[in-house]
PDB file of C-alpha atoms in Angstrom:
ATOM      1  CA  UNK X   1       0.000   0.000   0.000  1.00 49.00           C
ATOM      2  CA  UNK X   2       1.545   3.186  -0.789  1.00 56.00           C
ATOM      3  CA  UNK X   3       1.874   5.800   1.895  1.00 61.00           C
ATOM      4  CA  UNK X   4       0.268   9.190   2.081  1.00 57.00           C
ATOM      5  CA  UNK X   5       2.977  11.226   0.784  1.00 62.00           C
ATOM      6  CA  UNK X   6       3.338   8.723  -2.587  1.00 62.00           C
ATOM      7  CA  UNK X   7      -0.128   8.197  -2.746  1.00 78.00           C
ATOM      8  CA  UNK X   8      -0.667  12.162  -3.242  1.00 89.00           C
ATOM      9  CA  UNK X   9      -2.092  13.282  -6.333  1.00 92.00           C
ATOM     10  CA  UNK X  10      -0.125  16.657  -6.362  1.00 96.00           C
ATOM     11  CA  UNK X  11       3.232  14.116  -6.258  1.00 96.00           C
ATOM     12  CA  UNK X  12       4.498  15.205  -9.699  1.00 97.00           C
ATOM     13  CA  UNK X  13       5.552  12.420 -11.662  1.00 96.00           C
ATOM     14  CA  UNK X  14       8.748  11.100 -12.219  1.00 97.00           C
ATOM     15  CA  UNK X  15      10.810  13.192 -15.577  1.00 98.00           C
ATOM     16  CA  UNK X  16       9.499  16.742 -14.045  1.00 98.00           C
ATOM     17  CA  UNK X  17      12.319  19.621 -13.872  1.00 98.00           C
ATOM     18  CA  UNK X  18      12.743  20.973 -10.447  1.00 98.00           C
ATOM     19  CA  UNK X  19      15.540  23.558 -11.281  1.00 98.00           C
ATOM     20  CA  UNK X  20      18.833  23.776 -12.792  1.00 98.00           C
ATOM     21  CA  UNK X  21      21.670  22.764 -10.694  1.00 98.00           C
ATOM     22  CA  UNK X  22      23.437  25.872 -10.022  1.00 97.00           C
ATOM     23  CA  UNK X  23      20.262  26.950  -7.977  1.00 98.00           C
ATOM     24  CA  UNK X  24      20.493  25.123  -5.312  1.00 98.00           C
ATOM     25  CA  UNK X  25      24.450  26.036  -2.850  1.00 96.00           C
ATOM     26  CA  UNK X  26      27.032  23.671  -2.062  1.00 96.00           C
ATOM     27  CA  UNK X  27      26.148  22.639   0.694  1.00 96.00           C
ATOM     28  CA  UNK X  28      22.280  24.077   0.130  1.00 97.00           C
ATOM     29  CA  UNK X  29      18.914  23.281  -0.083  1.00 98.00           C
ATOM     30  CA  UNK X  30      15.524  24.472  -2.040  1.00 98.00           C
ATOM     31  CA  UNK X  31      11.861  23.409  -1.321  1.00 97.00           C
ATOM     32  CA  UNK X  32       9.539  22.916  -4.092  1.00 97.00           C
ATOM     33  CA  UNK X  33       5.216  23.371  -3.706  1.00 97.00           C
ATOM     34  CA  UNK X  34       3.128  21.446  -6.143  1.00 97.00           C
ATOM     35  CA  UNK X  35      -0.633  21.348  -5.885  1.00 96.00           C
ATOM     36  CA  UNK X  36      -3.035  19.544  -7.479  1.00 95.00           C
ATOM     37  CA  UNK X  37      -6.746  20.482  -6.938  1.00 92.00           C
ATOM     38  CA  UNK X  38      -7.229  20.960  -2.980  1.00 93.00           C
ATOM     39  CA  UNK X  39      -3.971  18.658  -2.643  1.00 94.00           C
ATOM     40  CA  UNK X  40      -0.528  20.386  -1.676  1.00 95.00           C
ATOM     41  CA  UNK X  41       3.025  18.346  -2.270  1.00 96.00           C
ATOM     42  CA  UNK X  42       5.771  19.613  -0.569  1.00 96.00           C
ATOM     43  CA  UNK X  43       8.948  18.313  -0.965  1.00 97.00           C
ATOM     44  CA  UNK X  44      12.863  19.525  -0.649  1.00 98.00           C
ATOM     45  CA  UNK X  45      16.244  18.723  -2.345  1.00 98.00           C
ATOM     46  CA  UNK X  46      20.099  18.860  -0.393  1.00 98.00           C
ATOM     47  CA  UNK X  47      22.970  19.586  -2.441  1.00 98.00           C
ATOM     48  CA  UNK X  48      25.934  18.369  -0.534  1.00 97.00           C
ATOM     49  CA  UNK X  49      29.431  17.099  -1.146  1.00 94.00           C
ATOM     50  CA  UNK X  50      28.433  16.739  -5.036  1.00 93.00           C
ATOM     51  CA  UNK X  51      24.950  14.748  -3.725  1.00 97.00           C
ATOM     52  CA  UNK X  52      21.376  15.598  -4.493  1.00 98.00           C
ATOM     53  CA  UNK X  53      18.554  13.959  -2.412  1.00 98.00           C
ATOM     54  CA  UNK X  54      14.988  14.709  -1.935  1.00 98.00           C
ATOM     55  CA  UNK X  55      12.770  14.452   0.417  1.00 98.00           C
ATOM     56  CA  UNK X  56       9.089  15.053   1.632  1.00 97.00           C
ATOM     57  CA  UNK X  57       8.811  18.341   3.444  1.00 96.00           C
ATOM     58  CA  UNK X  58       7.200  16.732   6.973  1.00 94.00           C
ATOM     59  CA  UNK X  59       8.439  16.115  10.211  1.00 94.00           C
ATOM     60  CA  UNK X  60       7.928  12.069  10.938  1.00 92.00           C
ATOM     61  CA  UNK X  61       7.931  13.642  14.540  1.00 88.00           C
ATOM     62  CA  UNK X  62       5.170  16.300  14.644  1.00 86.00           C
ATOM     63  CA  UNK X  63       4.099  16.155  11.390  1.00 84.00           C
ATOM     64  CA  UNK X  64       4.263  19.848   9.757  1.00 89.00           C
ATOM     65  CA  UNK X  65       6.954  21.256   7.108  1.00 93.00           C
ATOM     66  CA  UNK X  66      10.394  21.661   8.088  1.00 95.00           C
ATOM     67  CA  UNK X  67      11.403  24.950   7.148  1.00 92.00           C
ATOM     68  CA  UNK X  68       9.290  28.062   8.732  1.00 81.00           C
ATOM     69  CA  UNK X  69      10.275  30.218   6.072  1.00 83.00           C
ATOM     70  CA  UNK X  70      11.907  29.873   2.415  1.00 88.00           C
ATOM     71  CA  UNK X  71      14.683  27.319   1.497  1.00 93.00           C
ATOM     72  CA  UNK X  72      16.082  27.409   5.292  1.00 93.00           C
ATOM     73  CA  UNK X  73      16.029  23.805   5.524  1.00 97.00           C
ATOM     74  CA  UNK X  74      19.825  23.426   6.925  1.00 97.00           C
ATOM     75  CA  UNK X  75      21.645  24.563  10.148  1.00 95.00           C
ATOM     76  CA  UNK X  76      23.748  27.761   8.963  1.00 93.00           C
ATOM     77  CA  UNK X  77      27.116  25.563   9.152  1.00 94.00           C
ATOM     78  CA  UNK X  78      25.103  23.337   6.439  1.00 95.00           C
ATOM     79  CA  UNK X  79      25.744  19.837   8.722  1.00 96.00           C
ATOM     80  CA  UNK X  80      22.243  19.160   9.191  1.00 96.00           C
ATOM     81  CA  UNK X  81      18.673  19.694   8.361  1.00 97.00           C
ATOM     82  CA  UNK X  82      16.768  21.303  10.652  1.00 96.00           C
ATOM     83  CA  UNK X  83      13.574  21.444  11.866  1.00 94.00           C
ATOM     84  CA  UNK X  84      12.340  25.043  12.502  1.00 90.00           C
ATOM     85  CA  UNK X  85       9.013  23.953  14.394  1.00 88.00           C
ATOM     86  CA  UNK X  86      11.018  22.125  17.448  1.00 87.00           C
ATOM     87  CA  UNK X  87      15.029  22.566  16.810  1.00 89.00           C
ATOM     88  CA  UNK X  88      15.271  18.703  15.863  1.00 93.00           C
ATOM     89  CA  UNK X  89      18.285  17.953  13.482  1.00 96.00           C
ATOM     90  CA  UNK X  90      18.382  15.242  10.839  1.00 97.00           C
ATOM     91  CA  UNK X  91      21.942  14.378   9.372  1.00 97.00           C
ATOM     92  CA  UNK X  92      22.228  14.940   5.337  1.00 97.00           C
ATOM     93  CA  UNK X  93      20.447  11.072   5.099  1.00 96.00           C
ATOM     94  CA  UNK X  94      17.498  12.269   6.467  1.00 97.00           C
ATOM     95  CA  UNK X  95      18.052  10.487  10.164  1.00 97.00           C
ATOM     96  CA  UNK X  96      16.926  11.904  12.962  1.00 95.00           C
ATOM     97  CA  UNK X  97      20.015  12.952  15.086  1.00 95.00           C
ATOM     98  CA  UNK X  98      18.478  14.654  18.054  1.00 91.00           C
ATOM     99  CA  UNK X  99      15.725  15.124  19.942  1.00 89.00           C
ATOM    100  CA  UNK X 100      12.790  14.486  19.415  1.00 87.00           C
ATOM    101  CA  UNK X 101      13.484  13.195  16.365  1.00 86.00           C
ATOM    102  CA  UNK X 102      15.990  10.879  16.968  1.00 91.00           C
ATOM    103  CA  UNK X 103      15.313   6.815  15.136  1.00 91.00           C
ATOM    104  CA  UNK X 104      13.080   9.019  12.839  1.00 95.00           C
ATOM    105  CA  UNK X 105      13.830   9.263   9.166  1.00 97.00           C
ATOM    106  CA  UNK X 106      12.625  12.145   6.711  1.00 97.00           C
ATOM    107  CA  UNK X 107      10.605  10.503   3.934  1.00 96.00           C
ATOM    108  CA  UNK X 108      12.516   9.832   0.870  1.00 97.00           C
ATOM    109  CA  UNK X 109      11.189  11.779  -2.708  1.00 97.00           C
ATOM    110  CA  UNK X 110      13.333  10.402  -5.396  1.00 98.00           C
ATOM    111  CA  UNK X 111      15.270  13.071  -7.662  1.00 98.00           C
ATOM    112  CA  UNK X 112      18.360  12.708 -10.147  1.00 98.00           C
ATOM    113  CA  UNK X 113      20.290  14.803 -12.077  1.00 98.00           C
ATOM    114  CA  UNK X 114      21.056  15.066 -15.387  1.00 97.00           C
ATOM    115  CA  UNK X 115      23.073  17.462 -17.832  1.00 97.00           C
ATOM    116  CA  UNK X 116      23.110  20.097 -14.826  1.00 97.00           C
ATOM    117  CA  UNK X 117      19.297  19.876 -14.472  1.00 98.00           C
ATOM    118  CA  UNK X 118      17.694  18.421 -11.271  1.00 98.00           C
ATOM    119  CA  UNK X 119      14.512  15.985 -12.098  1.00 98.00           C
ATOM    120  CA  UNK X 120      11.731  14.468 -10.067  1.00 98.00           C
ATOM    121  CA  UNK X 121      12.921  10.283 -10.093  1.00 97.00           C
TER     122      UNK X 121
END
């Protein structure tokens, strides 16, 4: 059975363009909104040490987004992600590394890149 976040119908498919490379810092991060009727998809890439990965913009812990405001989804020394609702950190994997978030993983949302351009997976 899929899970709420896959079985979404604002999820875009896999093939759509997020945003060129280049937009998102080293280390970084940029959140991306996609709605689809009265259905919202929120969902976040990490650019880090040459990596992209996505993920679902939720806390597993309290459930709301991550970032209160814009793309300020990592600590300023770009180490972790953070959530702004509580002060939990996840590493760059997505697992919980402190309170109250700690054995919790962020929800992967598959991306790739290709010729410079990052793409829903």
């Amino acid at each position: 059975m899929a899970s709420p976040e896959e079985a979404n119908a604002a999820r875009p498919a896999p093939g759509v363009r997020l945003c060129a490379l280049d937009e998102v810092a080293e280390p970084g991060a940029k959140g991306f909104r996609f709605r689809a009727e009265s259905r919202l998809f929120a969902g976040f890439v990490v650019r880090s040490g040459g990596k992209v990965t996505g993920y679902v913009d939720h806390c597993p812990h309290a459930g709301w987004p991550l970032a209160a405001f814009g793309d300020n989804y990592l600590t300023r020394a770009g180490t972790h992600i953070l959530c702004a609702g509580h002060g939990g950190l996840f590493t760059l994997d997505g697992e919980g590394a402190t309170s109250p978030c700690m054995g919790e993983h962020l929800t992967p949302w598959p991306v790739t890149v290709r010729d410079g351009e990052i793409f829903t997976a």
